Amino acid sequence: MSTNTYDAIVIGSGISGGWAAKELTEKGLKTIMLERGRDIKHVKDYVNANKAPWEFPHRGGRTVQMEKDYPVLKRDYPLNETNLDYWVNEKESPYVEIKRFDWFRGYHVGGRSLMWGRQSYRWHDVNFEENAKQGIGVDWPIRYKDLEPWYSHAEKFAGISGNRDGVPILPDGDFMPPMEMNCVEKDVAARFNAYYKDKDRHFIIGRTANITKPLPGRTNCQYRNKCWLGCPFGAYFSTQSSTLPAAMATGNLTVRPWSIVTKILYDKDTKKAKGVEVLDAQNNQTYEYYAKIVFVNASTLNSAWVLMNSATDIWPDGLGSSSGELGHNLMDHHLGVGAGGRVEGYDDKYYFGRRANGIYIPRYRNLNGEKRDYIRGFGYQGGAGRDEWGRSIPELSIGGAFKDALAEPGEWNIGMGGFGETLPYHENRCYLDKNVKDHWGLPVLAIDATCKDNEMKMRKDMAEDAKEMLEACGVKDVHVFNSEPVLGRGIHEMGTARMGRDPKTSVLNEWNQVWDAKNVFVTDGACMTSAACQNPSLTYMALTARAANHAVEELKKGNI
Amino acid sequence: MDRRTALKNLALVIGSTALLPRCTSHSSVAHFNSFDVTYDQQSLVLDMAETIIPKTATPGATDLGLDKFIWLMLDDCTKTDDQKAFFKGMGEFSDLVKKTYNKDFADCTKQEKMALLSTFEKKPGDKKDAKPANNYSKELNGFFGTVKGLTVFGYTESQYFMTKEIVYELVPGRYNAMYPVKNNMKA
């Protein structure tokens, strides 16, 4: 047997890749996890995690040079000097924007599990059923009950803190104790929940993958709110803190950084994949790795890239392209719309510690028979806080008294931003642009996707509802924001290799298997048939664990 | 009287400024990646920063070296056009000082400095988004805004402020959702 032969190959090491590696190795499969970028070791390589704010030369800001080097990343908050090396080198890895699409990538072991937002919400049957009921896209081949045990499995292992709120649309999970709302949030929640009692709207503490009790090898959250630098306590879920150590502990995992998977090797005789081809990003040599099963977890757009770049005589548009849906139905959550305002009183109250979490208002639109002039809905994330230093008071704008005032607690304010569901449109897609090459001479992705009428109508509600709800809770000087929606900005890319019931209209079956090659599983955001409005990563974890379990069962039965 | 003023006065005694241009009287030019800054320009920015965040019972801009932070940010984090606007505004600011007090900023009294810088600020009771009631150019207002913004930013992110004026803990270890504000408590 060649040394390049394993039981399983996992392409990618982010949230879903880490889960695939953990589940497969724990079930006894010799597994290699291929990561296109560098290695980042847990704790040791979190080089900025223990720096004080004043130790950063620009106090965390961005330089003109950084803006030149990161023309995409600079479009939103991620570009800053504190975790610059967690983001992709844009010069080496360009892509083509047919329409503006903000693609924020992390090419290293752990992927975006190191920088993710950590909000973790289950889906509801409503989310799985709406496509079929409304004739949008294709029907999900699974329902909530199929995923429910896997949600529990994922929550227990990853460690999700949250309150069992009993909100019908947002199923409760196996939570660690919730983080606490501050005094203003508690009062706003009480007013909100009383005011909207009959309308089934809820103002709850966020459910986040920050642990509030220790787990093996992990310390509970220390309220530093520096998660995006990597956590020395392992207090939030990442590949490094959670799935990777578990997979390594089995003795069954090999991790190979600097491994760009250029294609999945398809064997037309067995109608299965026999392995993958890897381009070593450092020495530019090509290697082949072989396995019984391949898990594709390269992130939504890059998983589509791997499949599309795996073209053969039989599948000229790539592995999994027979339905014509590969690369299509690209989704994200549209955001940048909401409201904020001032809260009066509470001058004698404050809080201590930096909570890496906020509040959540689950979806309430188009439920229970309501029909707006758009379909689906949105949720809000937000929080209340007290201005700290840096506020300026007109009466004291310069001088000694001003200096002293800077150290006093400022006004209380509260804000919230919407996360809206984007529909799966066939024409929102990515494809290979063979005229543009990356640093390694590989064709790049062209992305052509935009928000449409349904999203634009929804955004009106997202803005107006936010204002109305804050005002109903007594918030003063409420201001609304509603920027032009840009897909990608939600960093919740989904679609491109959707699951379905019919190989003619979908790329994957109900077990995340590629219809055209049953031993290839795609379990990252690419598999999503619709987007719902909940943050998606927890669902990827559950889907991955479920698919891995199925893969091993099928292997045992000799079916794949 | 500080050393700089003393030197200037000495220069006045020795000869007129026309014969002895200021820039040659202080040859210490600071070289940054994107621009050079004369001694007088450095002094002006430091004087302004010190007026905004003065030394009182606690350290001020000079003690904390905030001018160095301002120049670093201007050099690294400011686009070329904005840098040009900054220096244009700075020139206009020097002219404004001359026109108002018939002397340089460095030679103004503390009260004069405060009074002049206050013309860049909103009036007490003005709304949050109100503009200051002056007829200065965009560059001039922008120059003051940049110096003030970076002074305050540098101050509130300084080790002194974060450890002595407020209580910054790298590892809070806890979240107290309700914490009473005591008399003179810091944020």
XYZ file of C-alpha atoms in Angstrom:
747
model
C 0.000 0.000 0.000
C 1.310 3.413 -0.924
C 2.161 5.775 1.901
C -0.177 8.216 0.212
C -3.147 6.016 0.864
C -5.610 6.667 3.679
C -9.132 5.641 4.541
C -10.399 9.189 4.226
C -9.308 12.524 2.835
C -10.662 15.761 4.238
C -10.159 18.843 2.077
C -10.012 21.891 4.307
C -9.510 22.402 8.019
C -12.084 25.030 8.981
C -15.226 24.450 10.995
C -16.668 21.642 8.872
C -13.309 20.127 7.877
C -12.287 19.914 11.507
C -15.555 18.203 12.336
C -15.154 15.745 9.485
C -11.642 14.894 10.662
C -12.785 14.407 14.246
C -15.774 12.240 13.421
C -13.972 10.080 10.870
C -10.863 9.511 12.990
C -12.919 8.745 16.083
C -14.682 6.077 14.051
C -11.307 4.555 13.286
C -10.566 5.870 9.817
C -6.988 6.765 8.968
C -7.527 10.276 7.723
C -5.462 12.993 6.101
C -6.617 16.570 6.389
C -5.329 18.730 3.545
C -5.037 22.448 4.201
C -3.987 24.819 1.440
C -2.301 27.316 3.764
C 0.154 27.396 6.608
C -0.181 25.711 9.958
C -1.285 27.694 12.990
C -0.603 25.943 16.273
C -3.097 26.330 19.088
C -2.019 29.052 21.563
C 1.616 29.109 20.426
C 0.845 30.820 17.116
C -1.746 33.264 18.468
C 1.005 35.863 18.432
C -1.136 38.900 19.240
C -3.570 37.313 21.661
C -1.880 38.574 24.785
C -0.931 42.043 23.641
C -2.400 45.096 25.321
C -4.088 47.655 23.045
C -1.205 50.104 23.384
C 1.293 47.494 22.196
C -0.029 47.716 18.638
C 1.817 50.540 16.826
C -1.382 51.868 15.238
C -3.546 50.789 18.176
C -5.232 48.166 16.051
C -5.911 50.410 13.072
C -5.172 49.933 9.405
C -2.317 51.449 7.430
C -2.422 52.754 3.880
C -0.137 49.872 2.893
C -2.568 47.345 4.378
C -5.395 48.910 2.380
C -3.300 48.591 -0.772
C -2.481 44.966 -0.057
C -6.011 43.957 0.944
C -8.397 45.686 -1.482
C -11.223 43.281 -0.611
C -10.695 42.890 3.107
C -10.550 46.654 3.574
C -14.192 46.952 2.567
C -15.344 45.987 6.013
C -14.260 45.569 9.608
C -11.932 42.533 9.259
C -8.937 44.526 8.044
C -6.932 45.608 11.074
C -3.413 45.145 12.326
C -4.259 42.772 15.165
C -4.990 39.648 13.118
C -3.821 40.570 9.637
C -1.986 37.279 9.167
C -5.204 35.306 9.542
C -6.516 36.641 6.228
C -5.719 35.426 2.736
C -2.958 37.047 0.722
C -5.116 38.712 -1.925
C -2.282 39.184 -4.391
C -1.555 35.459 -4.451
C -5.188 34.416 -4.546
C -7.282 36.815 -6.627
C -10.824 36.270 -7.830
C -13.022 37.980 -10.381
C -16.059 40.018 -9.347
C -18.637 40.176 -12.108
C -20.646 42.034 -9.499
C -19.147 43.184 -6.240
C -18.829 40.225 -3.886
C -16.887 40.635 -0.658
C -15.058 37.363 -0.139
C -13.188 37.248 3.155
C -11.000 34.168 3.315
C -8.651 32.514 5.776
C -6.122 30.161 4.180
C -4.498 28.348 7.090
C -5.112 25.450 9.436
C -8.335 26.266 11.233
C -9.578 28.455 8.399
C -12.224 30.897 9.484
C -12.976 28.893 12.620
C -10.314 31.138 14.152
C -12.064 34.388 13.197
C -15.726 33.426 13.088
C -18.544 35.249 14.858
C -19.468 32.184 16.969
C -23.216 32.835 17.053
C -24.836 29.402 16.943
C -28.508 28.797 16.218
C -30.477 25.745 15.263
C -32.778 25.726 12.305
C -36.472 24.964 12.519
C -38.672 22.855 10.265
C -40.042 26.097 8.819
C -36.577 26.701 7.373
C -36.374 23.237 5.832
C -39.904 23.366 4.409
C -40.198 26.839 2.911
C -38.476 26.039 -0.385
C -40.985 23.299 -1.128
C -44.014 25.248 0.116
C -43.116 28.351 -1.843
C -41.724 26.676 -4.949
C -38.300 28.215 -4.505
C -35.225 26.296 -5.640
C -35.565 22.661 -4.640
C -36.831 20.974 -1.504
C -34.400 20.148 1.243
C -34.015 16.348 1.319
C -33.971 16.434 5.126
C -36.077 17.854 7.914
C -35.355 19.075 11.420
C -35.772 15.629 12.949
C -32.972 14.308 10.753
C -30.593 16.893 12.114
C -31.834 17.223 15.683
C -29.607 14.541 17.271
C -26.637 15.885 15.366
C -27.312 19.411 16.578
C -27.151 18.006 20.125
C -23.979 16.130 19.307
C -22.358 19.264 17.869
C -23.492 21.532 20.685
C -22.275 19.228 23.425
C -18.845 18.846 21.924
C -18.295 22.379 20.604
C -19.757 23.982 23.712
C -22.537 26.446 22.979
C -23.655 28.790 25.718
C -27.244 29.915 25.589
C -30.532 30.157 27.348
C -33.372 27.725 26.813
C -35.778 30.452 25.776
C -38.553 28.291 24.436
C -38.875 30.390 21.287
C -40.881 28.227 18.875
C -38.981 29.254 15.719
C -35.570 28.810 17.345
C -35.290 25.352 18.917
C -33.450 25.182 22.233
C -30.276 23.145 22.294
C -27.917 21.382 24.656
C -26.503 24.560 26.052
C -23.944 25.550 28.589
C -25.159 28.266 30.970
C -25.981 31.477 29.099
C -23.971 34.637 29.289
C -25.756 37.435 31.073
C -27.485 40.484 29.687
C -26.347 43.765 31.195
C -28.836 45.893 33.146
C -30.023 47.921 30.160
C -30.447 44.833 28.004
C -32.412 43.163 30.793
C -34.764 46.126 31.083
C -35.152 46.452 27.325
C -35.789 42.702 27.110
C -38.494 42.938 29.763
C -40.215 45.835 27.964
C -39.757 44.170 24.589
C -41.079 40.825 25.670
C -44.101 42.433 27.359
C -44.867 44.698 24.400
C -44.558 41.952 21.804
C -45.987 39.146 23.893
C -48.824 38.470 21.485
C -46.671 38.864 18.409
C -44.217 36.125 19.268
C -41.197 38.382 19.150
C -38.386 37.669 21.572
C -35.333 39.514 22.807
C -32.847 36.925 24.065
C -29.182 36.554 24.987
C -27.070 35.393 22.065
C -26.200 31.725 21.770
C -22.500 31.576 21.200
C -19.735 29.012 20.811
C -17.918 30.493 23.796
C -17.910 28.024 26.645
C -19.111 29.112 30.080
C -17.923 25.931 31.776
C -14.620 24.162 31.195
C -14.343 21.342 28.682
C -11.409 18.933 28.433
C -8.352 21.006 27.541
C -10.394 24.188 27.399
C -10.988 26.942 29.930
C -14.283 28.782 30.166
C -14.572 32.226 28.582
C -12.535 34.877 30.385
C -14.501 37.802 28.926
C -11.581 39.294 27.037
C -13.537 39.696 23.787
C -10.413 39.128 21.729
C -11.621 35.936 20.103
C -10.518 36.909 16.602
C -6.872 36.854 17.727
C -7.102 33.200 18.722
C -7.949 32.309 22.298
C -5.121 31.180 24.601
C -7.795 29.660 26.840
C -9.422 27.730 24.012
C -12.655 29.310 25.200
C -14.370 29.517 21.838
C -14.866 26.729 19.381
C -12.250 26.528 16.684
C -10.602 23.662 14.871
C -7.498 24.256 16.984
C -9.261 24.392 20.343
C -11.756 21.637 19.799
C -11.958 19.229 16.877
C -8.273 19.041 15.955
C -7.039 17.908 19.405
C -9.811 15.309 19.501
C -8.875 14.021 16.059
C -5.159 13.995 16.880
C -5.842 12.075 20.096
C -7.125 9.132 18.065
C -3.750 8.703 16.427
C -5.559 8.441 13.118
C -5.068 11.959 11.767
C -2.387 13.389 9.537
C -2.506 17.101 8.817
C -0.789 18.357 5.718
C -0.567 22.165 5.436
C 0.481 23.915 2.196
C -1.629 21.418 0.259
C -3.782 22.938 -2.452
C -6.177 20.282 -3.671
C -6.381 20.931 -7.387
C -8.753 18.131 -8.268
C -10.601 15.099 -7.087
C -9.482 12.048 -9.053
C -12.544 10.360 -10.536
C -12.439 6.733 -11.574
C -14.983 6.189 -14.341
C -14.905 2.417 -13.915
C -15.937 2.439 -10.265
C -17.881 5.705 -10.639
C -16.194 6.880 -7.498
C -13.358 9.157 -6.530
C -10.090 7.394 -5.879
C -8.308 10.302 -4.299
C -7.136 13.828 -4.881
C -4.334 15.677 -6.580
C -2.431 18.117 -4.412
C -0.219 21.003 -5.434
C 2.273 21.753 -2.718
C 2.000 25.510 -2.214
C 5.626 25.772 -1.167
C 7.553 23.592 -3.600
C 5.022 23.555 -6.460
C 5.291 19.762 -6.721
C 2.225 17.670 -7.467
C 1.253 14.721 -5.280
C -1.598 12.265 -5.302
C -3.395 10.969 -2.240
C -5.788 8.075 -2.292
C -8.687 7.150 -0.049
C -12.000 5.359 0.099
C -13.910 8.540 0.827
C -13.314 12.240 0.272
C -14.861 14.981 2.372
C -14.915 18.355 0.641
C -14.808 21.128 3.248
C -12.867 23.839 1.481
C -15.544 26.497 2.217
C -18.575 27.174 0.047
C -16.884 28.833 -2.904
C -13.654 26.867 -2.816
C -15.473 23.556 -2.520
C -17.272 24.507 -5.714
C -13.887 25.411 -7.194
C -12.418 21.995 -6.334
C -15.395 20.209 -7.875
C -15.395 22.397 -10.994
C -11.646 21.995 -11.433
C -12.115 18.208 -11.296
C -13.363 18.092 -14.868
C -13.149 14.833 -16.814
C -14.317 13.590 -20.214
C -17.480 12.396 -18.550
C -18.075 15.547 -16.524
C -16.509 18.386 -18.534
C -17.919 21.021 -16.194
C -16.561 19.299 -13.131
C -17.390 16.563 -10.698
C -20.986 16.914 -9.588
C -21.921 19.078 -12.543
C -24.428 16.722 -14.172
C -27.429 18.649 -12.872
C -26.123 21.962 -14.152
C -26.436 23.361 -10.624
C -22.788 23.178 -9.549
C -21.614 26.685 -8.682
C -25.148 28.036 -8.781
C -27.602 29.168 -6.102
C -24.922 31.081 -4.220
C -26.348 32.679 -1.079
C -25.239 34.799 1.866
C -27.039 36.735 4.568
C -27.668 40.324 3.638
C -26.954 42.804 6.392
C -25.844 46.370 7.070
C -29.348 47.436 8.060
C -30.738 48.160 11.511
C -31.041 50.880 14.109
C -29.524 52.229 17.274
C -30.187 54.846 19.901
C -29.575 56.273 23.315
C -30.866 54.891 26.570
C -31.590 57.377 29.332
C -31.030 56.705 32.998
C -28.870 53.926 34.415
C -26.137 56.496 35.079
C -25.355 54.706 38.322
C -24.990 51.346 36.611
C -22.182 49.796 34.661
C -20.767 46.386 33.870
C -17.399 44.763 34.096
C -15.638 42.462 31.662
C -15.856 42.289 27.880
C -18.603 39.899 26.901
C -17.938 38.238 23.556
C -21.624 38.011 22.822
C -24.707 40.129 22.323
C -28.469 39.846 22.194
C -30.561 38.159 19.533
C -34.036 38.729 18.172
C -35.077 35.601 16.267
C -37.104 35.789 13.093
C -40.760 36.761 13.522
C -41.803 37.787 10.005
C -43.856 35.600 7.665
C -44.661 33.113 10.380
C -47.980 31.954 11.765
C -49.817 32.938 8.613
C -48.384 36.422 8.235
C -47.731 37.463 4.624
C -45.494 40.434 3.930
C -44.695 41.665 0.429
C -41.642 39.423 0.516
C -41.034 35.855 1.695
C -38.786 34.498 4.486
C -37.415 36.698 7.232
C -34.556 38.037 9.281
C -33.157 38.108 12.795
C -31.275 40.819 14.642
C -28.052 40.806 16.598
C -27.083 43.665 18.838
C -26.425 44.791 22.338
C -26.356 47.633 24.810
C -23.237 49.222 26.160
C -21.975 52.279 27.826
C -19.671 54.607 25.939
C -16.390 54.408 27.626
C -13.605 56.839 27.092
C -13.257 58.672 23.806
C -16.634 60.341 24.032
C -16.525 64.082 23.714
C -18.847 66.434 25.453
C -19.519 69.778 23.785
C -19.109 71.670 27.060
C -15.648 70.317 27.603
C -13.854 69.855 24.336
C -10.236 70.588 25.146
C -8.129 71.068 28.244
C -7.775 69.564 31.668
C -11.472 69.141 32.460
C -11.979 67.433 29.099
C -9.083 65.117 29.828
C -10.624 64.091 33.134
C -14.048 63.605 31.569
C -12.596 61.119 29.098
C -12.155 58.614 31.905
C -15.748 58.772 33.065
C -18.371 56.332 31.843
C -20.388 57.792 28.984
C -23.927 57.378 27.748
C -25.744 54.100 27.436
C -26.693 53.130 23.939
C -28.196 50.145 22.217
C -28.036 48.985 18.643
C -29.022 46.063 16.477
C -28.385 44.926 12.924
C -30.417 42.539 10.828
C -29.326 39.297 9.195
C -31.684 38.613 6.309
C -32.330 35.419 4.401
C -31.204 35.439 0.776
C -33.064 33.224 -1.652
C -31.269 30.647 -3.794
C -31.259 32.136 -7.287
C -29.928 29.907 -10.044
C -28.255 32.914 -11.690
C -26.319 33.826 -8.524
C -23.257 31.755 -9.187
C -19.543 31.268 -9.375
C -17.575 29.681 -12.206
C -13.997 29.077 -13.279
C -12.339 31.929 -15.104
C -9.536 30.208 -16.966
C -8.144 33.512 -18.246
C -7.138 34.639 -14.785
C -4.593 32.635 -12.840
C -3.541 32.719 -9.217
C 0.016 32.638 -7.871
C 0.212 28.912 -8.614
C -1.109 29.189 -12.160
C -4.520 27.815 -11.241
C -7.705 29.284 -12.722
C -9.612 31.522 -10.335
C -13.268 31.865 -9.475
C -15.485 34.460 -11.034
C -18.413 35.402 -8.806
C -21.629 36.807 -10.157
C -24.300 37.307 -7.506
C -26.544 40.036 -6.245
C -29.484 40.749 -3.953
C -32.815 40.968 -5.692
C -36.314 42.264 -5.177
C -37.220 39.959 -2.286
C -34.148 40.954 -0.297
C -34.640 44.659 -1.020
C -38.242 44.573 0.175
C -37.187 42.667 3.273
C -34.602 45.338 4.085
C -37.298 47.972 4.394
C -38.829 45.927 7.189
C -35.404 45.271 8.692
C -34.843 49.019 9.007
C -38.333 50.108 10.000
C -38.952 47.273 12.432
C -35.670 47.952 14.209
C -36.638 51.588 14.702
C -40.145 50.748 15.815
C -39.005 48.115 18.299
C -36.327 50.276 19.874
C -38.754 53.174 20.228
C -41.363 50.870 21.728
C -38.757 49.986 24.359
C -38.157 53.646 25.247
C -34.887 54.096 23.374
C -34.243 57.761 22.473
C -32.830 59.407 19.337
C -33.192 56.236 17.311
C -31.262 56.368 14.065
C -31.707 53.905 11.231
C -28.999 52.609 8.945
C -29.591 50.791 5.675
C -26.557 50.479 3.429
C -26.519 49.014 -0.067
C -26.515 45.262 0.397
C -23.396 43.499 -0.826
C -23.304 39.737 -0.969
C -20.339 38.122 0.726
C -20.300 40.755 3.432
C -22.243 38.461 5.747
C -19.325 35.986 5.453
C -22.028 33.318 5.366
C -21.530 32.023 1.823
C -23.850 29.125 1.091
C -25.135 27.140 -1.884
C -23.050 26.227 -4.998
C -23.495 22.448 -4.482
C -26.943 22.126 -3.025
C -28.511 19.089 -1.467
C -31.724 17.811 -3.010
C -33.940 14.868 -3.693
C -33.298 14.626 -7.433
C -29.920 14.224 -9.171
C -31.331 16.248 -12.071
C -31.714 19.381 -9.973
C -29.170 19.064 -7.181
C -25.504 18.263 -6.656
C -25.760 16.319 -3.393
C -28.173 13.794 -1.990
C -29.700 13.731 1.492
C -26.418 12.455 2.987
C -24.272 15.165 1.368
C -22.976 12.644 -1.167
C -22.215 13.893 -4.660
C -24.834 12.198 -6.837
C -22.179 11.552 -9.484
C -19.608 10.064 -7.086
C -21.112 8.629 -3.948
C -17.898 8.484 -1.942
C -17.462 12.253 -2.189
C -19.195 14.227 0.560
C -19.598 18.002 0.607
C -20.602 19.197 4.061
C -19.622 22.846 4.271
C -21.789 25.800 3.305
C -21.771 24.640 -0.307
C -24.390 22.001 0.501
C -27.059 24.424 1.660
C -30.334 24.301 -0.217
C -31.616 27.491 1.357
C -30.045 30.003 3.701
C -32.577 30.693 6.495
C -31.468 33.733 8.502
C -29.667 32.013 11.371
C -25.887 32.013 11.485
C -25.064 28.809 9.630
C -21.949 27.229 11.156
C -23.700 25.112 13.789
C -25.764 23.574 11.001
C -22.567 22.737 9.071
C -21.215 20.999 12.162
C -24.383 18.931 12.522
C -24.559 18.099 8.818
C -20.894 17.086 8.789
C -21.212 14.781 11.789
C -24.318 13.223 10.293
C -22.663 12.710 6.905
C -19.502 11.277 8.477
C -21.565 8.792 10.435
C -23.364 7.769 7.261
C -20.114 7.505 5.331
C -18.642 5.103 7.860
C -21.828 3.021 7.919
C -21.832 2.811 4.148
C -18.161 1.859 4.138
C -18.872 -0.953 6.569
C -21.700 -2.170 4.387
C -19.441 -2.016 1.377
C -21.758 0.395 -0.408
C -19.061 2.935 -1.153
C 9.822 79.558 29.849
C 10.716 76.407 28.011
C 13.802 75.806 25.982
C 12.140 76.384 22.660
C 10.784 79.805 23.612
C 14.113 80.714 25.063
C 15.842 79.821 21.827
C 13.346 81.823 19.826
C 13.816 84.850 22.007
C 17.508 84.455 21.645
C 17.073 84.408 17.900
C 15.103 87.645 18.095
C 17.904 89.226 20.042
C 20.500 88.076 17.584
C 18.702 89.175 14.465
C 15.392 89.546 12.722
C 13.556 86.507 11.442
C 13.892 87.895 7.946
C 17.603 87.531 8.101
C 17.488 84.284 9.969
C 14.609 82.185 8.715
C 13.105 79.971 11.368
C 13.729 76.804 9.456
C 17.426 77.334 9.629
C 17.324 78.363 13.242
C 16.056 74.859 14.038
C 17.649 72.401 11.726
C 16.176 69.325 13.353
C 13.964 67.932 10.603
C 12.226 64.642 11.240
C 12.171 62.278 8.283
C 9.146 60.064 7.872
C 8.417 57.641 5.059
C 6.001 59.980 3.318
C 7.127 63.448 4.387
C 9.596 65.536 6.346
C 8.512 67.555 9.331
C 10.336 70.672 10.424
C 11.111 71.400 14.015
C 8.476 74.136 14.050
C 5.833 71.822 12.672
C 6.702 69.241 15.296
C 6.488 71.901 17.995
C 3.165 73.178 16.739
C 1.537 69.758 16.786
C 2.952 69.003 20.202
C 1.750 72.370 21.524
C -1.719 71.726 20.171
C -1.799 68.224 21.634
C -0.661 69.559 24.976
C -3.423 72.201 24.854
C -6.017 69.498 24.146
C -4.656 67.028 26.726
C -2.606 69.215 29.103
C -0.471 68.141 31.986
C -2.468 68.643 35.157
C -2.117 66.545 38.262
C -1.820 63.755 35.715
C 0.396 63.426 32.621
C -0.382 65.353 29.435
C 0.334 64.921 25.750
C 4.017 65.842 26.088
C 4.625 63.435 28.943
C 2.962 60.655 27.000
C 4.729 61.429 23.707
C 1.409 61.706 21.885
C 2.973 63.800 19.135
C 5.040 60.803 18.077
C 1.845 58.786 17.783
C 0.181 61.539 15.742
C 3.050 61.638 13.233
C 3.202 57.860 12.990
C -0.512 57.652 12.247
C -0.264 60.487 9.760
C 2.655 58.758 8.060
C 1.334 55.190 8.009
C -2.438 55.449 8.078
C -3.225 58.580 6.069
C -3.572 58.726 2.292
C -1.266 61.049 0.358
C -4.058 63.490 -0.505
C -5.128 63.673 3.114
C -1.533 64.224 4.170
C -1.312 67.130 1.720
C -4.547 68.553 3.094
C -3.154 68.194 6.604
C -0.054 70.217 5.802
C -2.105 72.794 3.906
C -4.380 73.112 6.928
C -1.349 73.387 9.159
C -0.055 76.314 7.112
C -3.427 78.002 7.348
C -3.459 77.383 11.069
C -0.121 79.171 11.471
C -1.495 82.071 9.455
C -4.605 82.144 11.609
C -2.521 82.327 14.769
C -0.452 85.158 13.313
C -3.567 87.032 12.209
C -5.287 86.605 15.554
C -2.453 87.210 17.983
C 0.339 88.581 15.826
C 2.679 85.893 17.084
C 3.384 82.177 16.798
C 1.321 79.519 18.561
C 4.291 78.612 20.719
C 4.451 82.157 22.023
C 0.760 82.362 22.888
C -0.412 82.147 26.459
C -2.302 79.074 27.574
C -5.520 81.114 27.523
C -4.866 82.307 23.985
C -4.177 78.767 22.832
C -7.341 77.487 24.477
C -9.396 80.342 23.012
C -8.103 79.751 19.511
C -8.554 75.983 19.561
C -12.054 76.431 20.964
C -13.085 78.181 17.741
C -12.797 74.757 16.118
C -15.273 73.256 18.556
C -19.013 73.292 18.811
C -20.626 75.639 21.310
C -21.938 74.291 24.599
C -25.455 73.037 24.089
C -24.990 72.454 20.362
C -26.353 69.250 18.983
C -24.039 66.273 18.603
C -23.778 66.590 14.849
C -23.617 70.416 14.798
C -20.753 72.015 12.906
C -18.514 74.562 14.649
C -19.481 78.163 13.955
C -16.359 79.269 12.109
C -15.694 80.119 8.482
C -12.432 78.217 8.240
C -11.531 76.200 5.183
C -12.129 72.486 5.002
C -8.397 71.865 5.299
C -8.052 74.081 8.353
C -10.920 72.457 10.210
C -9.651 69.089 9.028
C -6.179 69.784 10.343
C -7.501 70.563 13.806
C -9.850 67.582 13.672
C -6.969 65.242 12.813
C -4.708 66.574 15.549
C -7.470 66.432 18.127
C -8.753 63.040 17.048
C -5.314 61.451 17.122
C -4.417 63.168 20.398
C -7.518 61.826 22.108
C -7.156 58.414 20.473
C -3.500 58.219 21.480
C -4.354 59.327 25.002
C -7.250 56.944 25.590
C -5.254 54.040 24.138
C -2.099 54.859 26.075
C -0.783 52.531 28.710
C -1.027 55.324 31.257
C -4.705 55.983 30.585
C -5.717 52.344 30.318
C -3.969 51.270 33.482
C -4.153 54.352 35.702
C -7.215 56.307 34.599
C -9.433 53.361 33.824
C -9.039 49.759 34.792
C -8.106 47.726 31.759
C -7.608 44.077 32.488
C -6.214 41.916 29.727
C -8.026 38.977 31.279
C -11.144 40.125 33.128
C -12.068 36.518 33.810
C -15.653 37.461 34.585
C -18.618 39.465 33.391
C -20.496 41.485 35.944
C -23.662 42.405 34.135
C -24.596 45.055 36.690
C -21.912 46.975 38.391
C -22.736 50.084 40.431
C -21.047 53.326 39.484
C -19.414 54.743 42.586
C -18.428 58.342 43.125
C -15.624 59.333 40.792
C -15.489 55.833 39.421
C -13.598 55.501 36.187
C -14.968 53.765 33.139
